[in-house]
């Protein structure tokens, strides 16, 4: 029997690099050549081969996504997406953040990834208010999972308490 949507979306307080998923999503920048925050943590945990593969990709547009192997991570793949920098919400940030989630999920579907985890994209260095980001992230994910049962489960791995509660509230508001 098919699991209900409520049993397919999770919010956890966790370091995403430790999760054994089919894929984890990276909050990258346009160069895809690494950075701080979750990007730095993913590159450190995956090892130098991840950067070598990223160098072959030629960057990524804001709102887009690219896929690589996971190397030393417990996850098989890394999906690199580039969130918008928050500029007050009037420069198309909500649509770009939604596009990141859609593009990442579309890559997951294409690569037969069944379980994946997202960090709170744009909620760190890029300054997106977590309560606004959470609504978009959860809303896009719920809509996608409803349409595509091949992607079975999505986990949001939140690193900070404030982010965790924002995502938890947005999840509860969905049902
Ligand atoms: N696991 C899960 N979440 C984490 C982890 C971790 N190990 N480490 C940090 N976070 P950020 P952005 C959370 O800044 O805002 C990079 O330099 C963090 O607490 O990593 O999209 C890129 O190269 C926050 O809630 O990504 C870009 O230049 C969330 O992950 C830029 O930062 C996202 O914070 C992207 O900025």
PDB file of C-alpha atoms and ligand atoms in Angstrom:
ATOM      1  CA  UNK A   1       0.000   0.000   0.000  1.00  0.00           C
ATOM      2  CA  UNK A   2       1.221   3.478  -0.769  1.00  0.00           C
ATOM      3  CA  UNK A   3       2.367   5.494   2.256  1.00  0.00           C
ATOM      4  CA  UNK A   4       0.498   8.738   2.883  1.00  0.00           C
ATOM      5  CA  UNK A   5       2.238  12.017   2.243  1.00  0.00           C
ATOM      6  CA  UNK A   6       2.533  12.570   5.963  1.00  0.00           C
ATOM      7  CA  UNK A   7       4.708   9.447   6.231  1.00  0.00           C
ATOM      8  CA  UNK A   8       6.991  10.580   3.396  1.00  0.00           C
ATOM      9  CA  UNK A   9       8.241  13.993   4.614  1.00  0.00           C
ATOM     10  CA  UNK A  10      10.387  14.372   7.729  1.00  0.00           C
ATOM     11  CA  UNK A  11      12.024  17.250   9.572  1.00  0.00           C
ATOM     12  CA  UNK A  12      14.997  16.295  11.740  1.00  0.00           C
ATOM     13  CA  UNK A  13      17.740  18.091  13.631  1.00  0.00           C
ATOM     14  CA  UNK A  14      20.840  16.603  12.045  1.00  0.00           C
ATOM     15  CA  UNK A  15      24.155  17.060  10.305  1.00  0.00           C
ATOM     16  CA  UNK A  16      23.216  16.187   6.726  1.00  0.00           C
ATOM     17  CA  UNK A  17      26.667  14.724   6.000  1.00  0.00           C
ATOM     18  CA  UNK A  18      25.959  11.889   8.447  1.00  0.00           C
ATOM     19  CA  UNK A  19      22.681  10.745   6.893  1.00  0.00           C
ATOM     20  CA  UNK A  20      22.697   7.535   4.863  1.00  0.00           C
ATOM     21  CA  UNK A  21      20.411   8.599   2.014  1.00  0.00           C
ATOM     22  CA  UNK A  22      20.410   7.834  -1.693  1.00  0.00           C
ATOM     23  CA  UNK A  23      21.229  11.539  -2.121  1.00  0.00           C
ATOM     24  CA  UNK A  24      21.796  14.648  -0.065  1.00  0.00           C
ATOM     25  CA  UNK A  25      21.268  18.135  -1.438  1.00  0.00           C
ATOM     26  CA  UNK A  26      24.006  20.739  -1.164  1.00  0.00           C
ATOM     27  CA  UNK A  27      23.316  24.487  -0.772  1.00  0.00           C
ATOM     28  CA  UNK A  28      26.018  25.506  -3.232  1.00  0.00           C
ATOM     29  CA  UNK A  29      26.949  28.718  -5.056  1.00  0.00           C
ATOM     30  CA  UNK A  30      27.037  29.425  -8.811  1.00  0.00           C
ATOM     31  CA  UNK A  31      30.643  28.204  -9.168  1.00  0.00           C
ATOM     32  CA  UNK A  32      29.913  24.792  -7.578  1.00  0.00           C
ATOM     33  CA  UNK A  33      33.499  24.910  -6.359  1.00  0.00           C
ATOM     34  CA  UNK A  34      32.782  24.745  -2.638  1.00  0.00           C
ATOM     35  CA  UNK A  35      32.287  27.313   0.096  1.00  0.00           C
ATOM     36  CA  UNK A  36      31.380  27.567   3.769  1.00  0.00           C
ATOM     37  CA  UNK A  37      28.341  26.301   5.687  1.00  0.00           C
ATOM     38  CA  UNK A  38      26.790  23.047   4.569  1.00  0.00           C
ATOM     39  CA  UNK A  39      28.725  23.221   1.272  1.00  0.00           C
ATOM     40  CA  UNK A  40      32.052  23.189   3.152  1.00  0.00           C
ATOM     41  CA  UNK A  41      30.872  20.361   5.415  1.00  0.00           C
ATOM     42  CA  UNK A  42      29.757  18.238   2.433  1.00  0.00           C
ATOM     43  CA  UNK A  43      33.047  18.744   0.568  1.00  0.00           C
ATOM     44  CA  UNK A  44      35.074  17.900   3.699  1.00  0.00           C
ATOM     45  CA  UNK A  45      33.089  14.741   4.347  1.00  0.00           C
ATOM     46  CA  UNK A  46      33.036  13.618   0.689  1.00  0.00           C
ATOM     47  CA  UNK A  47      36.766  14.159   0.140  1.00  0.00           C
ATOM     48  CA  UNK A  48      38.682  15.857  -2.700  1.00  0.00           C
ATOM     49  CA  UNK A  49      37.173  13.785  -5.514  1.00  0.00           C
ATOM     50  CA  UNK A  50      33.925  15.699  -5.091  1.00  0.00           C
ATOM     51  CA  UNK A  51      35.619  18.971  -6.017  1.00  0.00           C
ATOM     52  CA  UNK A  52      37.278  17.284  -9.005  1.00  0.00           C
ATOM     53  CA  UNK A  53      33.885  16.197 -10.335  1.00  0.00           C
ATOM     54  CA  UNK A  54      32.332  19.612  -9.576  1.00  0.00           C
ATOM     55  CA  UNK A  55      35.049  21.276 -11.667  1.00  0.00           C
ATOM     56  CA  UNK A  56      33.778  19.404 -14.726  1.00  0.00           C
ATOM     57  CA  UNK A  57      30.236  20.799 -14.380  1.00  0.00           C
ATOM     58  CA  UNK A  58      30.861  24.419 -15.363  1.00  0.00           C
ATOM     59  CA  UNK A  59      28.813  25.944 -12.548  1.00  0.00           C
ATOM     60  CA  UNK A  60      25.059  26.172 -12.078  1.00  0.00           C
ATOM     61  CA  UNK A  61      22.467  28.931 -12.418  1.00  0.00           C
ATOM     62  CA  UNK A  62      20.511  30.148  -9.387  1.00  0.00           C
ATOM     63  CA  UNK A  63      17.414  27.958  -9.067  1.00  0.00           C
ATOM     64  CA  UNK A  64      19.047  25.081 -10.972  1.00  0.00           C
ATOM     65  CA  UNK A  65      20.612  21.808  -9.796  1.00  0.00           C
ATOM     66  CA  UNK A  66      23.399  19.405 -10.819  1.00  0.00           C
ATOM     67  CA  UNK A  67      24.240  15.911  -9.618  1.00  0.00           C
ATOM     68  CA  UNK A  68      27.529  14.235  -8.663  1.00  0.00           C
ATOM     69  CA  UNK A  69      28.558  11.094  -6.853  1.00  0.00           C
ATOM     70  CA  UNK A  70      28.855  11.206  -3.062  1.00  0.00           C
ATOM     71  CA  UNK A  71      32.339   9.669  -2.742  1.00  0.00           C
ATOM     72  CA  UNK A  72      33.138   9.203   0.982  1.00  0.00           C
ATOM     73  CA  UNK A  73      29.694  10.331   2.134  1.00  0.00           C
ATOM     74  CA  UNK A  74      27.220   7.728   3.358  1.00  0.00           C
ATOM     75  CA  UNK A  75      24.947   8.912   0.511  1.00  0.00           C
ATOM     76  CA  UNK A  76      25.465   7.720  -3.051  1.00  0.00           C
ATOM     77  CA  UNK A  77      24.812  11.082  -4.729  1.00  0.00           C
ATOM     78  CA  UNK A  78      25.050  14.798  -4.003  1.00  0.00           C
ATOM     79  CA  UNK A  79      22.559  17.098  -5.718  1.00  0.00           C
ATOM     80  CA  UNK A  80      24.026  20.605  -5.807  1.00  0.00           C
ATOM     81  CA  UNK A  81      21.522  23.419  -5.988  1.00  0.00           C
ATOM     82  CA  UNK A  82      21.990  27.182  -5.842  1.00  0.00           C
ATOM     83  CA  UNK A  83      19.505  29.115  -3.753  1.00  0.00           C
ATOM     84  CA  UNK A  84      18.801  32.833  -4.049  1.00  0.00           C
ATOM     85  CA  UNK A  85      20.428  35.456  -1.855  1.00  0.00           C
ATOM     86  CA  UNK A  86      17.671  37.100   0.227  1.00  0.00           C
ATOM     87  CA  UNK A  87      17.212  40.727  -0.798  1.00  0.00           C
ATOM     88  CA  UNK A  88      13.946  41.440   0.975  1.00  0.00           C
ATOM     89  CA  UNK A  89      11.781  39.094  -1.060  1.00  0.00           C
ATOM     90  CA  UNK A  90      11.077  41.411  -3.987  1.00  0.00           C
ATOM     91  CA  UNK A  91      13.736  40.137  -6.391  1.00  0.00           C
ATOM     92  CA  UNK A  92      12.069  36.845  -7.261  1.00  0.00           C
ATOM     93  CA  UNK A  93      13.580  34.961  -4.322  1.00  0.00           C
ATOM     94  CA  UNK A  94      10.461  32.853  -3.563  1.00  0.00           C
ATOM     95  CA  UNK A  95      10.239  31.590  -7.150  1.00  0.00           C
ATOM     96  CA  UNK A  96      13.980  30.861  -7.272  1.00  0.00           C
ATOM     97  CA  UNK A  97      13.872  28.963  -3.985  1.00  0.00           C
ATOM     98  CA  UNK A  98      10.893  26.943  -5.242  1.00  0.00           C
ATOM     99  CA  UNK A  99      12.795  26.255  -8.482  1.00  0.00           C
ATOM    100  CA  UNK A 100      15.777  24.877  -6.491  1.00  0.00           C
ATOM    101  CA  UNK A 101      13.567  22.356  -4.760  1.00  0.00           C
ATOM    102  CA  UNK A 102      11.791  21.368  -7.981  1.00  0.00           C
ATOM    103  CA  UNK A 103      15.071  20.998  -9.919  1.00  0.00           C
ATOM    104  CA  UNK A 104      16.621  18.890  -7.138  1.00  0.00           C
ATOM    105  CA  UNK A 105      13.587  16.631  -6.922  1.00  0.00           C
ATOM    106  CA  UNK A 106      13.460  16.278 -10.724  1.00  0.00           C
ATOM    107  CA  UNK A 107      17.103  15.089 -10.705  1.00  0.00           C
ATOM    108  CA  UNK A 108      16.260  12.645  -7.931  1.00  0.00           C
ATOM    109  CA  UNK A 109      13.435  11.205 -10.024  1.00  0.00           C
ATOM    110  CA  UNK A 110      15.634  10.971 -13.122  1.00  0.00           C
ATOM    111  CA  UNK A 111      18.337   9.078 -11.176  1.00  0.00           C
ATOM    112  CA  UNK A 112      15.899   6.739  -9.441  1.00  0.00           C
ATOM    113  CA  UNK A 113      16.734   8.214  -6.048  1.00  0.00           C
ATOM    114  CA  UNK A 114      14.130   7.113  -3.550  1.00  0.00           C
ATOM    115  CA  UNK A 115      15.299   8.779  -0.328  1.00  0.00           C
ATOM    116  CA  UNK A 116      16.933  12.185  -0.179  1.00  0.00           C
ATOM    117  CA  UNK A 117      17.648  14.936   2.322  1.00  0.00           C
ATOM    118  CA  UNK A 118      17.683  18.717   1.936  1.00  0.00           C
ATOM    119  CA  UNK A 119      19.372  21.270   4.167  1.00  0.00           C
ATOM    120  CA  UNK A 120      17.636  24.621   4.730  1.00  0.00           C
ATOM    121  CA  UNK A 121      18.688  26.060   1.380  1.00  0.00           C
ATOM    122  CA  UNK A 122      19.502  29.807   1.443  1.00  0.00           C
ATOM    123  CA  UNK A 123      18.818  30.037   5.217  1.00  0.00           C
ATOM    124  CA  UNK A 124      22.470  30.549   6.242  1.00  0.00           C
ATOM    125  CA  UNK A 125      24.933  32.793   4.411  1.00  0.00           C
ATOM    126  CA  UNK A 126      22.241  33.754   1.869  1.00  0.00           C
ATOM    127  CA  UNK A 127      20.017  35.174   4.623  1.00  0.00           C
ATOM    128  CA  UNK A 128      16.587  33.805   3.637  1.00  0.00           C
ATOM    129  CA  UNK A 129      14.256  33.978   6.679  1.00  0.00           C
ATOM    130  CA  UNK A 130      13.712  30.362   7.725  1.00  0.00           C
ATOM    131  CA  UNK A 131       9.953  30.677   8.279  1.00  0.00           C
ATOM    132  CA  UNK A 132       9.436  31.879   4.696  1.00  0.00           C
ATOM    133  CA  UNK A 133      11.895  29.383   3.204  1.00  0.00           C
ATOM    134  CA  UNK A 134      10.338  26.477   5.104  1.00  0.00           C
ATOM    135  CA  UNK A 135       6.869  27.100   3.641  1.00  0.00           C
ATOM    136  CA  UNK A 136       8.246  27.079   0.111  1.00  0.00           C
ATOM    137  CA  UNK A 137      10.519  24.057   0.646  1.00  0.00           C
ATOM    138  CA  UNK A 138       7.781  21.956   2.242  1.00  0.00           C
ATOM    139  CA  UNK A 139       5.080  23.109  -0.178  1.00  0.00           C
ATOM    140  CA  UNK A 140       7.110  22.277  -3.293  1.00  0.00           C
ATOM    141  CA  UNK A 141       8.165  18.933  -1.845  1.00  0.00           C
ATOM    142  CA  UNK A 142       4.618  17.939  -0.920  1.00  0.00           C
ATOM    143  CA  UNK A 143       3.380  18.848  -4.407  1.00  0.00           C
ATOM    144  CA  UNK A 144       6.176  16.868  -6.051  1.00  0.00           C
ATOM    145  CA  UNK A 145       5.793  13.758  -3.894  1.00  0.00           C
ATOM    146  CA  UNK A 146       2.061  13.721  -4.566  1.00  0.00           C
ATOM    147  CA  UNK A 147       2.755  13.564  -8.291  1.00  0.00           C
ATOM    148  CA  UNK A 148       5.761  11.205  -8.160  1.00  0.00           C
ATOM    149  CA  UNK A 149       5.571   8.177  -5.909  1.00  0.00           C
ATOM    150  CA  UNK A 150       8.918   6.879  -7.204  1.00  0.00           C
ATOM    151  CA  UNK A 151      10.593   9.421  -4.908  1.00  0.00           C
ATOM    152  CA  UNK A 152       9.526   7.842  -1.644  1.00  0.00           C
ATOM    153  CA  UNK A 153      10.835  10.030   1.185  1.00  0.00           C
ATOM    154  CA  UNK A 154      12.267  13.500   1.707  1.00  0.00           C
ATOM    155  CA  UNK A 155      13.980  14.556   4.933  1.00  0.00           C
ATOM    156  CA  UNK A 156      14.795  18.142   5.873  1.00  0.00           C
ATOM    157  CA  UNK A 157      17.976  18.125   7.947  1.00  0.00           C
ATOM    158  CA  UNK A 158      18.079  21.284  10.055  1.00  0.00           C
ATOM    159  CA  UNK A 159      21.268  22.259  11.790  1.00  0.00           C
ATOM    160  CA  UNK A 160      20.069  25.147  13.941  1.00  0.00           C
ATOM    161  CA  UNK A 161      17.253  25.093  16.459  1.00  0.00           C
ATOM    162  CA  UNK A 162      15.478  28.081  14.930  1.00  0.00           C
ATOM    163  CA  UNK A 163      15.570  26.501  11.490  1.00  0.00           C
ATOM    164  CA  UNK A 164      14.352  23.180  12.861  1.00  0.00           C
ATOM    165  CA  UNK A 165      11.289  24.791  14.455  1.00  0.00           C
ATOM    166  CA  UNK A 166      10.502  26.835  11.351  1.00  0.00           C
ATOM    167  CA  UNK A 167      10.528  23.654   9.212  1.00  0.00           C
ATOM    168  CA  UNK A 168       8.635  21.665  11.829  1.00  0.00           C
ATOM    169  CA  UNK A 169       5.901  24.327  11.924  1.00  0.00           C
ATOM    170  CA  UNK A 170       5.697  24.452   8.129  1.00  0.00           C
ATOM    171  CA  UNK A 171       5.405  20.644   8.021  1.00  0.00           C
ATOM    172  CA  UNK A 172       2.570  20.635  10.548  1.00  0.00           C
ATOM    173  CA  UNK A 173       0.797  23.380   8.615  1.00  0.00           C
ATOM    174  CA  UNK A 174       0.690  21.142   5.538  1.00  0.00           C
ATOM    175  CA  UNK A 175      -1.616  18.591   7.160  1.00  0.00           C
TER     176      UNK A 175
HETATM  177  N1  LIG B   1      24.033  19.838   7.974  1.00  0.00           N
HETATM  178  C1  LIG B   1      22.817  20.416   7.791  1.00  0.00           C
HETATM  179  N2  LIG B   1      22.657  21.762   7.707  1.00  0.00           N
HETATM  180  C2  LIG B   1      23.755  22.533   7.817  1.00  0.00           C
HETATM  181  C3  LIG B   1      25.056  22.004   8.014  1.00  0.00           C
HETATM  182  C4  LIG B   1      25.167  20.575   8.084  1.00  0.00           C
HETATM  183  N3  LIG B   1      26.346  19.974   8.250  1.00  0.00           N
HETATM  184  N4  LIG B   1      25.944  23.051   8.096  1.00  0.00           N
HETATM  185  C5  LIG B   1      25.223  24.180   7.960  1.00  0.00           C
HETATM  186  N5  LIG B   1      23.903  23.878   7.806  1.00  0.00           N
HETATM  187  P1  LIG B   1      24.482  27.789   4.223  1.00  0.00           P
HETATM  188  P2  LIG B   1      23.091  29.144   2.005  1.00  0.00           P
HETATM  189  C6  LIG B   1      22.740  24.772   7.647  1.00  0.00           C
HETATM  190  O1  LIG B   1      25.131  29.052   4.639  1.00  0.00           O
HETATM  191  O2  LIG B   1      22.431  30.067   2.947  1.00  0.00           O
HETATM  192  C7  LIG B   1      28.127  28.507   1.098  1.00  0.00           C
HETATM  193  O3  LIG B   1      29.349  29.148   1.328  1.00  0.00           O
HETATM  194  C8  LIG B   1      22.887  26.198   8.094  1.00  0.00           C
HETATM  195  O4  LIG B   1      22.778  26.306   9.502  1.00  0.00           O
HETATM  196  O5  LIG B   1      25.302  26.548   4.220  1.00  0.00           O
HETATM  197  O6  LIG B   1      22.287  28.502   0.911  1.00  0.00           O
HETATM  198  C9  LIG B   1      27.873  28.218  -0.371  1.00  0.00           C
HETATM  199  O7  LIG B   1      29.070  27.935  -1.075  1.00  0.00           O
HETATM  200  C10 LIG B   1      21.710  26.842   7.362  1.00  0.00           C
HETATM  201  O8  LIG B   1      20.503  26.646   8.094  1.00  0.00           O
HETATM  202  O9  LIG B   1      23.862  27.903   2.721  1.00  0.00           O
HETATM  203  C11 LIG B   1      27.236  29.484  -0.846  1.00  0.00           C
HETATM  204  O10 LIG B   1      28.186  30.478  -1.170  1.00  0.00           O
HETATM  205  C12 LIG B   1      21.608  26.031   6.061  1.00  0.00           C
HETATM  206  O11 LIG B   1      22.441  24.866   6.278  1.00  0.00           O
HETATM  207  C13 LIG B   1      26.432  29.935   0.351  1.00  0.00           C
HETATM  208  O12 LIG B   1      27.084  29.384   1.494  1.00  0.00           O
HETATM  209  C14 LIG B   1      22.120  26.755   4.829  1.00  0.00           C
HETATM  210  O13 LIG B   1      23.207  27.601   5.160  1.00  0.00           O
HETATM  211  C15 LIG B   1      25.032  29.393   0.306  1.00  0.00           C
HETATM  212  O14 LIG B   1      24.292  29.942   1.346  1.00  0.00           O
END
